[in-house]
Amino acid sequence: MQLKERRRVEGGAERITLVPESLDDLWHLAYVLEPGDLVAGDTHRRIQRNDDQMRDTGGEREHMFVTLDVEDVEFHKFSNRLRVAGTIADCSREDQLGMHHTLNVEDREEIEVEKHWKPDQLERLNEAVEATDQPDVAIATVEEGEAHIHVVQQYGVDEQGSFTATTGKGEQNDRGRDELFATLADALARMRADAIILAGPGFTKQDALAYVTEEYPDLQDKITMVDTSAVGGRGVHEVLKRGAVEEVQEQTRIAEESELIDELTTQIATEGKAAYGVDAVAEAVEFGAVESLLILDERLRMERAGEGDWDVDVNDLVTDVEQQGGDVTVFSHEFAPGEQLRNLGGIAAVLRYRLD
């Protein structure tokens, strides 16, 4: 993320000019944007024309710079865009003011965001800016008969490929094993990953490593091996828990979420220093007992938009925890730890001490 300019505007708000540079950056923007914000950017809008010189053709697309009063924000990772919908608050054509429009924000496109920024939202922007220089990491998990490739994103882990083959003893099965390794090696060579973690149970990954590096020697320095008991999604979770990703990508958000949710569930299982659900967490905050606050991004957005059902102000909870010296982590609903947190009510806390 590029942060190009910050300036105060009338009323105490701040206007920040941003350039998202990746799908991750669009995901970060989906978190910080909310109804009532003003978002400006270049767009095309279909303009209806009905006059004596031109018959109605359903409208012509006209380029314009618009400012939207935001009503809704949707992150579309499969189309690589962020859809910001709202009413036009300002543009070059007065006849379009007040009409509904959708701004499709893609990477490399500059936008301006004007709002009263909350501390966690500014922190999220700083994370996106700092993450620009972090290496891209792929996780390849392999065992006899199957291999998987996942890519670590800041919003979660995406599966990029899954391959199967008949392997085992015998000439025919040996051929299947080589075909599996060849497919895996070819896929990794075509990726733009800065680092590759090769994981799985047993010795199959060593054989896969030998094949990959023989066919593509340039990949050798990028690969780190990790032992896991499974492949696929379970194997990826083990890799994240063991901190293997953090060794090549500092401050990886997903690894932090995995570690926190594991600590939380351990405390819950032992009836230890944990609280979950908004009422229990609010009580813990009132006692100043929260060491780490865990909150789901979609729940935080819902409550801030006034669409939730909590009896407490989520902004007050976040602010109180920070003022008490606690940490606040907003979980992505795109990844497994976020799903676990959703099942616990969308909010939980690891405590400094146990509350009876």
mmCIF file of C-alpha atoms in Angstrom:
data_model
loop_
_atom_site.group_PDB
_atom_site.id
_atom_site.type_symbol
_atom_site.label_atom_id
_atom_site.label_comp_id
_atom_site.label_asym_id
_atom_site.label_seq_id
_atom_site.Cartn_x
_atom_site.Cartn_y
_atom_site.Cartn_z
ATOM 1 C CA MET A 1 0.000 0.000 0.000
ATOM 2 C CA GLN A 2 1.222 3.469 -0.844
ATOM 3 C CA LEU A 3 0.154 6.269 1.483
ATOM 4 C CA LYS A 4 0.710 9.359 -0.649
ATOM 5 C CA GLU A 5 -0.797 12.222 1.357
ATOM 6 C CA ARG A 6 -2.564 13.020 4.622
ATOM 7 C CA ARG A 7 -4.312 16.276 5.354
ATOM 8 C CA ARG A 8 -6.812 17.607 7.858
ATOM 9 C CA VAL A 9 -10.147 18.865 6.561
ATOM 10 C CA GLU A 10 -12.963 20.917 8.004
ATOM 11 C CA GLY A 11 -14.764 19.283 10.900
ATOM 12 C CA GLY A 12 -11.765 17.413 12.287
ATOM 13 C CA ALA A 13 -11.755 14.608 9.716
ATOM 14 C CA GLU A 14 -8.647 13.574 7.818
ATOM 15 C CA ARG A 15 -8.317 12.895 4.078
ATOM 16 C CA ILE A 16 -5.772 10.244 3.135
ATOM 17 C CA THR A 17 -4.699 9.507 -0.435
ATOM 18 C CA LEU A 18 -3.917 5.814 -0.978
ATOM 19 C CA VAL A 19 -2.761 3.515 -3.770
ATOM 20 C CA PRO A 20 -3.490 -0.186 -3.148
ATOM 21 C CA GLU A 21 -0.820 -2.364 -4.740
ATOM 22 C CA SER A 22 -2.158 -5.869 -4.189
ATOM 23 C CA LEU A 23 -5.198 -7.957 -3.364
ATOM 24 C CA ASP A 24 -4.088 -7.829 0.268
ATOM 25 C CA ASP A 25 -4.255 -4.029 0.189
ATOM 26 C CA LEU A 26 -7.830 -4.155 -1.112
ATOM 27 C CA TRP A 27 -8.673 -6.460 1.791
ATOM 28 C CA HIS A 28 -7.161 -3.988 4.252
ATOM 29 C CA LEU A 29 -9.290 -1.218 2.707
ATOM 30 C CA ALA A 30 -12.418 -3.352 3.127
ATOM 31 C CA TYR A 31 -11.682 -3.319 6.850
ATOM 32 C CA VAL A 32 -11.094 0.425 7.263
ATOM 33 C CA LEU A 33 -13.943 1.688 5.039
ATOM 34 C CA GLU A 34 -17.407 1.982 6.554
ATOM 35 C CA PRO A 35 -20.762 3.671 5.896
ATOM 36 C CA GLY A 36 -20.578 7.458 6.138
ATOM 37 C CA ASP A 37 -17.011 7.718 4.833
ATOM 38 C CA LEU A 38 -16.265 9.801 1.759
ATOM 39 C CA VAL A 39 -14.331 7.897 -0.919
ATOM 40 C CA ALA A 40 -13.187 9.563 -4.138
ATOM 41 C CA GLY A 41 -11.672 8.136 -7.292
ATOM 42 C CA ASP A 42 -11.761 7.890 -11.073
ATOM 43 C CA THR A 43 -14.656 5.996 -12.580
ATOM 44 C CA HIS A 44 -16.885 5.647 -15.616
ATOM 45 C CA ARG A 45 -20.609 6.261 -15.396
ATOM 46 C CA ARG A 46 -23.331 5.617 -17.947
ATOM 47 C CA ILE A 47 -25.108 8.875 -18.752
ATOM 48 C CA GLN A 48 -28.583 8.837 -20.276
ATOM 49 C CA ARG A 49 -28.998 11.184 -23.274
ATOM 50 C CA ASN A 50 -32.405 12.039 -24.745
ATOM 51 C CA ASP A 51 -32.442 15.011 -27.102
ATOM 52 C CA ASP A 52 -33.251 15.949 -30.675
ATOM 53 C CA GLN A 53 -29.748 15.253 -31.915
ATOM 54 C CA MET A 54 -29.271 11.819 -30.378
ATOM 55 C CA ARG A 55 -31.692 8.963 -29.914
ATOM 56 C CA ASP A 56 -31.610 7.143 -26.600
ATOM 57 C CA THR A 57 -29.109 4.305 -26.840
ATOM 58 C CA GLY A 58 -29.283 3.365 -23.181
ATOM 59 C CA GLY A 59 -26.599 5.846 -22.180
ATOM 60 C CA GLU A 60 -22.954 6.512 -22.936
ATOM 61 C CA ARG A 61 -20.114 5.784 -20.548
ATOM 62 C CA GLU A 62 -18.411 8.965 -19.414
ATOM 63 C CA HIS A 63 -15.194 9.279 -17.436
ATOM 64 C CA MET A 64 -15.456 11.333 -14.244
ATOM 65 C CA PHE A 65 -13.947 11.800 -10.791
ATOM 66 C CA VAL A 66 -16.575 11.165 -8.117
ATOM 67 C CA THR A 67 -16.807 11.356 -4.358
ATOM 68 C CA LEU A 68 -19.151 8.790 -2.810
ATOM 69 C CA ASP A 69 -20.925 8.928 0.519
ATOM 70 C CA VAL A 70 -20.295 5.270 1.341
ATOM 71 C CA GLU A 71 -23.200 2.934 2.034
ATOM 72 C CA ASP A 72 -21.673 -0.493 1.458
ATOM 73 C CA VAL A 73 -18.260 -2.090 0.868
ATOM 74 C CA GLU A 74 -17.616 -5.556 -0.590
ATOM 75 C CA PHE A 75 -14.273 -7.310 -1.025
ATOM 76 C CA HIS A 76 -14.270 -9.495 -4.156
ATOM 77 C CA LYS A 77 -11.030 -11.463 -4.023
ATOM 78 C CA PHE A 78 -11.870 -13.608 -7.068
ATOM 79 C CA SER A 79 -12.313 -10.564 -9.298
ATOM 80 C CA ASN A 80 -9.410 -8.646 -7.698
ATOM 81 C CA ARG A 81 -11.458 -5.613 -6.786
ATOM 82 C CA LEU A 82 -13.143 -3.749 -3.975
ATOM 83 C CA ARG A 83 -16.669 -2.509 -4.641
ATOM 84 C CA VAL A 84 -17.571 0.715 -2.841
ATOM 85 C CA ALA A 85 -21.239 1.654 -3.219
ATOM 86 C CA GLY A 86 -22.976 4.856 -2.178
ATOM 87 C CA THR A 87 -24.505 8.122 -3.333
ATOM 88 C CA ILE A 88 -22.541 10.701 -5.298
ATOM 89 C CA ALA A 89 -21.615 13.563 -2.967
ATOM 90 C CA ASP A 90 -19.436 15.422 -5.476
ATOM 91 C CA CYS A 91 -18.484 15.107 -9.151
ATOM 92 C CA SER A 92 -17.966 17.142 -12.306
ATOM 93 C CA ARG A 93 -21.642 16.883 -13.320
ATOM 94 C CA GLU A 94 -24.178 18.448 -10.986
ATOM 95 C CA ASP A 95 -27.020 16.414 -12.537
ATOM 96 C CA GLN A 96 -25.440 13.253 -11.080
ATOM 97 C CA LEU A 97 -25.328 14.446 -7.454
ATOM 98 C CA GLY A 98 -27.306 12.263 -5.076
ATOM 99 C CA MET A 99 -27.485 9.333 -7.486
ATOM 100 C CA HIS A 100 -26.275 5.883 -6.562
ATOM 101 C CA HIS A 101 -22.982 4.647 -7.976
ATOM 102 C CA THR A 102 -20.453 1.879 -7.392
ATOM 103 C CA LEU A 103 -16.735 2.583 -7.452
ATOM 104 C CA ASN A 104 -14.725 -0.497 -8.448
ATOM 105 C CA VAL A 105 -11.335 -0.082 -6.787
ATOM 106 C CA GLU A 106 -8.528 -2.205 -8.226
ATOM 107 C CA ASP A 107 -4.840 -2.350 -7.434
ATOM 108 C CA ARG A 108 -2.695 0.542 -8.685
ATOM 109 C CA GLU A 109 -5.711 2.866 -8.662
ATOM 110 C CA GLU A 110 -5.479 5.963 -6.458
ATOM 111 C CA ILE A 111 -8.344 6.798 -4.124
ATOM 112 C CA GLU A 112 -8.987 9.404 -1.437
ATOM 113 C CA VAL A 113 -10.643 8.483 1.854
ATOM 114 C CA GLU A 114 -12.050 11.157 4.140
ATOM 115 C CA LYS A 115 -13.285 10.187 7.590
ATOM 116 C CA HIS A 116 -12.748 10.406 11.329
ATOM 117 C CA TRP A 117 -10.107 7.686 11.549
ATOM 118 C CA LYS A 118 -10.093 5.329 14.529
ATOM 119 C CA PRO A 119 -6.706 4.243 15.990
ATOM 120 C CA ASP A 120 -7.058 0.609 14.899
ATOM 121 C CA GLN A 121 -7.926 1.709 11.344
ATOM 122 C CA LEU A 122 -4.792 3.860 11.088
ATOM 123 C CA GLU A 123 -2.799 0.950 12.506
ATOM 124 C CA ARG A 124 -4.274 -1.281 9.800
ATOM 125 C CA LEU A 125 -3.131 1.168 7.109
ATOM 126 C CA ASN A 126 0.364 1.204 8.603
ATOM 127 C CA GLU A 127 0.388 -2.609 8.518
ATOM 128 C CA ALA A 128 -0.490 -2.537 4.832
ATOM 129 C CA VAL A 129 2.259 -0.006 4.099
ATOM 130 C CA GLU A 130 4.859 -1.992 6.044
ATOM 131 C CA ALA A 131 3.776 -5.271 4.420
ATOM 132 C CA THR A 132 4.668 -3.987 0.948
ATOM 133 C CA ASP A 133 8.257 -5.193 1.298
ATOM 134 C CA GLN A 134 7.428 -8.564 2.840
ATOM 135 C CA PRO A 135 8.288 -11.636 0.747
ATOM 136 C CA ASP A 136 5.554 -13.704 -0.904
ATOM 137 C CA VAL A 137 5.406 -17.185 0.591
ATOM 138 C CA ALA A 138 4.096 -20.436 -0.905
ATOM 139 C CA ILE A 139 3.459 -23.539 1.179
ATOM 140 C CA ALA A 140 3.736 -26.863 -0.678
ATOM 141 C CA THR A 141 2.598 -29.958 1.224
ATOM 142 C CA VAL A 142 3.296 -33.398 -0.209
ATOM 143 C CA GLU A 143 2.892 -37.054 0.724
ATOM 144 C CA GLU A 144 2.593 -40.262 -1.269
ATOM 145 C CA GLY A 145 -0.133 -39.816 -3.856
ATOM 146 C CA GLU A 146 -0.966 -36.141 -3.393
ATOM 147 C CA ALA A 147 0.446 -32.629 -3.225
ATOM 148 C CA HIS A 148 -1.032 -29.201 -2.531
ATOM 149 C CA ILE A 149 0.149 -25.627 -2.998
ATOM 150 C CA HIS A 150 -1.146 -22.752 -0.884
ATOM 151 C CA VAL A 151 -0.205 -19.077 -1.014
ATOM 152 C CA VAL A 152 -0.011 -17.008 2.167
ATOM 153 C CA GLN A 153 -2.022 -13.804 1.915
ATOM 154 C CA GLN A 154 -2.677 -11.249 4.630
ATOM 155 C CA TYR A 155 -6.394 -12.001 4.438
ATOM 156 C CA GLY A 156 -5.906 -15.773 4.644
ATOM 157 C CA VAL A 157 -4.380 -18.715 2.798
ATOM 158 C CA ASP A 158 -5.497 -19.501 -0.752
ATOM 159 C CA GLU A 159 -5.145 -22.943 -2.299
ATOM 160 C CA GLN A 160 -3.483 -22.570 -5.692
ATOM 161 C CA GLY A 161 -3.372 -26.206 -6.733
ATOM 162 C CA SER A 162 -4.066 -29.783 -5.682
ATOM 163 C CA PHE A 163 -2.529 -32.788 -7.467
ATOM 164 C CA THR A 164 -2.936 -36.554 -7.121
ATOM 165 C CA ALA A 165 -1.158 -39.554 -8.613
ATOM 166 C CA THR A 166 -0.816 -43.300 -8.039
ATOM 167 C CA THR A 167 2.407 -43.936 -6.171
ATOM 168 C CA GLY A 168 4.063 -46.775 -4.330
ATOM 169 C CA LYS A 169 6.220 -49.767 -5.285
ATOM 170 C CA GLY A 170 6.587 -50.982 -8.839
ATOM 171 C CA GLU A 171 7.612 -49.413 -12.131
ATOM 172 C CA GLN A 172 4.135 -48.096 -12.946
ATOM 173 C CA ASN A 173 3.758 -46.463 -9.566
ATOM 174 C CA ASP A 174 7.290 -45.041 -9.711
ATOM 175 C CA ARG A 175 6.275 -43.338 -12.928
ATOM 176 C CA GLY A 176 3.225 -41.902 -11.163
ATOM 177 C CA ARG A 177 5.444 -40.616 -8.369
ATOM 178 C CA ASP A 178 7.725 -38.822 -10.838
ATOM 179 C CA GLU A 179 4.690 -37.336 -12.570
ATOM 180 C CA LEU A 180 3.423 -35.995 -9.249
ATOM 181 C CA PHE A 181 6.794 -34.408 -8.452
ATOM 182 C CA ALA A 182 7.055 -33.014 -11.983
ATOM 183 C CA THR A 183 3.638 -31.372 -11.737
ATOM 184 C CA LEU A 184 4.515 -29.915 -8.344
ATOM 185 C CA ALA A 185 7.907 -28.659 -9.524
ATOM 186 C CA ASP A 186 6.449 -27.064 -12.644
ATOM 187 C CA ALA A 187 3.755 -25.287 -10.635
ATOM 188 C CA LEU A 188 6.266 -23.930 -8.106
ATOM 189 C CA ALA A 189 8.605 -22.756 -10.879
ATOM 190 C CA ARG A 190 5.793 -20.754 -12.504
ATOM 191 C CA MET A 191 4.897 -18.972 -9.263
ATOM 192 C CA ARG A 192 6.428 -15.672 -8.212
ATOM 193 C CA ALA A 193 6.997 -16.732 -4.611
ATOM 194 C CA ASP A 194 10.023 -15.308 -2.832
ATOM 195 C CA ALA A 195 10.092 -18.266 -0.440
ATOM 196 C CA ILE A 196 8.704 -21.804 -0.509
ATOM 197 C CA ILE A 197 7.978 -23.979 2.508
ATOM 198 C CA LEU A 198 7.942 -27.683 1.586
ATOM 199 C CA ALA A 199 6.129 -29.710 4.222
ATOM 200 C CA GLY A 200 4.555 -33.094 4.860
ATOM 201 C CA PRO A 201 4.910 -36.348 6.788
ATOM 202 C CA GLY A 202 7.656 -38.913 6.300
ATOM 203 C CA PHE A 203 10.410 -38.841 3.680
ATOM 204 C CA THR A 204 8.331 -38.030 0.593
ATOM 205 C CA LYS A 205 9.088 -34.332 0.866
ATOM 206 C CA GLN A 206 12.847 -35.038 0.771
ATOM 207 C CA ASP A 207 12.382 -36.968 -2.475
ATOM 208 C CA ALA A 208 10.207 -34.167 -3.811
ATOM 209 C CA LEU A 209 12.868 -31.612 -2.864
ATOM 210 C CA ALA A 210 15.545 -33.590 -4.698
ATOM 211 C CA TYR A 211 13.386 -33.747 -7.811
ATOM 212 C CA VAL A 212 12.394 -30.050 -7.719
ATOM 213 C CA THR A 213 15.925 -28.754 -7.216
ATOM 214 C CA GLU A 214 17.355 -31.048 -9.899
ATOM 215 C CA GLU A 215 14.833 -29.825 -12.466
ATOM 216 C CA TYR A 216 14.782 -26.198 -11.265
ATOM 217 C CA PRO A 217 18.081 -25.390 -9.478
ATOM 218 C CA ASP A 218 17.073 -21.737 -9.056
ATOM 219 C CA LEU A 219 14.397 -22.805 -6.568
ATOM 220 C CA GLN A 220 16.823 -24.486 -4.164
ATOM 221 C CA ASP A 221 17.704 -21.395 -2.139
ATOM 222 C CA LYS A 222 14.023 -20.492 -1.782
ATOM 223 C CA ILE A 223 12.928 -23.774 -0.190
ATOM 224 C CA THR A 224 12.684 -24.551 3.521
ATOM 225 C CA MET A 225 11.489 -27.963 4.752
ATOM 226 C CA VAL A 226 9.121 -28.491 7.677
ATOM 227 C CA ASP A 227 7.800 -31.750 9.172
ATOM 228 C CA THR A 228 4.016 -31.979 9.484
ATOM 229 C CA SER A 229 1.673 -34.867 10.231
ATOM 230 C CA ALA A 230 -0.701 -34.025 7.372
ATOM 231 C CA VAL A 231 -0.953 -32.258 4.016
ATOM 232 C CA GLY A 232 -3.474 -29.822 2.587
ATOM 233 C CA GLY A 233 -5.249 -27.443 4.937
ATOM 234 C CA ARG A 234 -4.267 -29.317 8.099
ATOM 235 C CA GLY A 235 -0.641 -29.354 7.030
ATOM 236 C CA VAL A 236 -0.717 -25.618 6.334
ATOM 237 C CA HIS A 237 -2.145 -24.984 9.808
ATOM 238 C CA GLU A 238 0.743 -26.936 11.342
ATOM 239 C CA VAL A 239 3.247 -24.902 9.329
ATOM 240 C CA LEU A 240 1.708 -21.679 10.589
ATOM 241 C CA LYS A 241 1.586 -22.862 14.198
ATOM 242 C CA ARG A 242 5.273 -23.745 14.156
ATOM 243 C CA GLY A 243 6.249 -20.255 13.028
ATOM 244 C CA ALA A 244 7.821 -21.425 9.764
ATOM 245 C CA VAL A 245 6.168 -18.629 7.810
ATOM 246 C CA GLU A 246 7.359 -15.990 10.271
ATOM 247 C CA GLU A 247 10.944 -16.994 9.610
ATOM 248 C CA VAL A 248 10.604 -15.796 6.009
ATOM 249 C CA GLN A 249 7.811 -13.260 6.377
ATOM 250 C CA GLU A 250 8.002 -11.203 9.528
ATOM 251 C CA GLN A 251 4.837 -10.231 11.349
ATOM 252 C CA THR A 252 2.642 -12.507 9.255
ATOM 253 C CA ARG A 253 -0.896 -11.750 10.285
ATOM 254 C CA ILE A 254 -2.234 -15.267 9.866
ATOM 255 C CA ALA A 255 0.484 -16.850 11.991
ATOM 256 C CA GLU A 256 -0.361 -14.403 14.759
ATOM 257 C CA GLU A 257 -4.051 -15.294 14.537
ATOM 258 C CA SER A 258 -3.305 -19.032 14.639
ATOM 259 C CA GLU A 259 -1.117 -18.635 17.713
ATOM 260 C CA LEU A 260 -3.671 -16.471 19.504
ATOM 261 C CA ILE A 261 -6.629 -18.750 18.788
ATOM 262 C CA ASP A 262 -4.641 -21.779 19.957
ATOM 263 C CA GLU A 263 -3.727 -19.986 23.179
ATOM 264 C CA LEU A 264 -7.358 -19.001 23.677
ATOM 265 C CA THR A 265 -8.755 -22.493 23.097
ATOM 266 C CA THR A 266 -6.147 -23.975 25.438
ATOM 267 C CA GLN A 267 -7.193 -21.558 28.172
ATOM 268 C CA ILE A 268 -10.865 -22.336 27.558
ATOM 269 C CA ALA A 269 -10.247 -26.099 27.695
ATOM 270 C CA THR A 270 -8.516 -25.776 31.072
ATOM 271 C CA GLU A 271 -11.035 -23.216 32.402
ATOM 272 C CA GLY A 272 -8.156 -20.803 32.627
ATOM 273 C CA LYS A 273 -7.564 -17.161 31.701
ATOM 274 C CA ALA A 274 -10.079 -16.671 28.916
ATOM 275 C CA ALA A 275 -13.401 -15.018 28.127
ATOM 276 C CA TYR A 276 -15.574 -15.307 25.036
ATOM 277 C CA GLY A 277 -18.850 -13.793 23.946
ATOM 278 C CA VAL A 278 -19.520 -10.089 24.195
ATOM 279 C CA ASP A 279 -20.950 -10.110 27.743
ATOM 280 C CA ALA A 280 -18.039 -12.051 29.240
ATOM 281 C CA VAL A 281 -15.478 -9.975 27.365
ATOM 282 C CA ALA A 282 -17.146 -6.699 28.392
ATOM 283 C CA GLU A 283 -16.969 -7.808 32.019
ATOM 284 C CA ALA A 284 -13.281 -8.654 31.656
ATOM 285 C CA VAL A 285 -12.615 -5.247 30.109
ATOM 286 C CA GLU A 286 -14.435 -3.584 32.995
ATOM 287 C CA PHE A 287 -12.046 -5.308 35.416
ATOM 288 C CA GLY A 288 -9.009 -4.361 33.315
ATOM 289 C CA ALA A 289 -8.187 -8.053 32.902
ATOM 290 C CA VAL A 290 -7.777 -8.289 29.126
ATOM 291 C CA GLU A 291 -4.285 -9.026 27.859
ATOM 292 C CA SER A 292 -5.299 -9.741 24.242
ATOM 293 C CA LEU A 293 -8.629 -8.873 22.654
ATOM 294 C CA LEU A 294 -9.636 -11.014 19.665
ATOM 295 C CA ILE A 295 -12.409 -9.673 17.433
ATOM 296 C CA LEU A 296 -13.695 -10.802 14.031
ATOM 297 C CA ASP A 297 -13.431 -8.230 11.230
ATOM 298 C CA GLU A 298 -16.969 -8.741 9.879
ATOM 299 C CA ARG A 299 -18.452 -8.501 13.399
ATOM 300 C CA LEU A 300 -16.486 -5.312 14.101
ATOM 301 C CA ARG A 301 -17.771 -3.789 10.865
ATOM 302 C CA MET A 302 -21.345 -4.860 11.600
ATOM 303 C CA GLU A 303 -21.336 -3.347 15.089
ATOM 304 C CA ARG A 304 -19.748 -0.112 13.909
ATOM 305 C CA ALA A 305 -22.392 0.206 11.200
ATOM 306 C CA GLY A 306 -25.174 -0.162 13.775
ATOM 307 C CA GLU A 307 -26.298 -3.469 12.261
ATOM 308 C CA GLY A 308 -25.259 -5.700 15.168
ATOM 309 C CA ASP A 309 -27.057 -6.791 18.318
ATOM 310 C CA TRP A 310 -24.462 -6.153 21.009
ATOM 311 C CA ASP A 311 -25.543 -4.081 24.009
ATOM 312 C CA VAL A 312 -22.077 -2.520 24.342
ATOM 313 C CA ASP A 313 -20.235 -0.056 22.105
ATOM 314 C CA VAL A 314 -17.517 -1.971 20.269
ATOM 315 C CA ASN A 315 -15.415 1.184 19.898
ATOM 316 C CA ASP A 316 -15.444 1.651 23.671
ATOM 317 C CA LEU A 317 -14.285 -1.943 24.163
ATOM 318 C CA VAL A 318 -11.369 -1.534 21.759
ATOM 319 C CA THR A 319 -10.365 1.838 23.217
ATOM 320 C CA ASP A 320 -10.582 0.623 26.822
ATOM 321 C CA VAL A 321 -8.389 -2.422 26.122
ATOM 322 C CA GLU A 322 -5.748 -0.263 24.431
ATOM 323 C CA GLN A 323 -5.787 2.258 27.285
ATOM 324 C CA GLN A 324 -5.336 -0.611 29.754
ATOM 325 C CA GLY A 325 -2.217 -1.750 27.885
ATOM 326 C CA GLY A 326 -3.816 -4.731 26.168
ATOM 327 C CA ASP A 327 -3.393 -5.837 22.572
ATOM 328 C CA VAL A 328 -6.185 -5.845 19.987
ATOM 329 C CA THR A 329 -6.123 -8.254 17.037
ATOM 330 C CA VAL A 330 -8.783 -8.105 14.339
ATOM 331 C CA PHE A 331 -9.214 -11.570 12.813
ATOM 332 C CA SER A 332 -9.928 -12.238 9.158
ATOM 333 C CA HIS A 333 -13.130 -14.200 8.556
ATOM 334 C CA GLU A 334 -11.391 -15.673 5.471
ATOM 335 C CA PHE A 335 -9.138 -17.960 7.512
ATOM 336 C CA ALA A 336 -9.716 -20.883 9.887
ATOM 337 C CA PRO A 337 -8.880 -19.003 13.146
ATOM 338 C CA GLY A 338 -11.545 -16.454 12.177
ATOM 339 C CA GLU A 339 -14.069 -19.267 11.746
ATOM 340 C CA GLN A 340 -13.199 -20.530 15.225
ATOM 341 C CA LEU A 341 -13.632 -17.037 16.633
ATOM 342 C CA ARG A 342 -17.011 -16.685 14.895
ATOM 343 C CA ASN A 343 -18.178 -19.852 16.666
ATOM 344 C CA LEU A 344 -17.250 -18.198 19.962
ATOM 345 C CA GLY A 345 -19.450 -15.179 19.265
ATOM 346 C CA GLY A 346 -17.023 -13.134 17.179
ATOM 347 C CA ILE A 347 -15.174 -11.766 20.191
ATOM 348 C CA ALA A 348 -12.946 -13.280 22.870
ATOM 349 C CA ALA A 349 -10.063 -12.398 25.151
ATOM 350 C CA VAL A 350 -6.977 -13.939 26.683
ATOM 351 C CA LEU A 351 -6.828 -12.584 30.221
ATOM 352 C CA ARG A 352 -4.110 -11.443 32.584
ATOM 353 C CA TYR A 353 -5.716 -13.388 35.387
ATOM 354 C CA ARG A 354 -8.674 -15.678 35.845
ATOM 355 C CA LEU A 355 -12.079 -14.203 36.645
ATOM 356 C CA ASP A 356 -14.219 -16.345 38.958
#
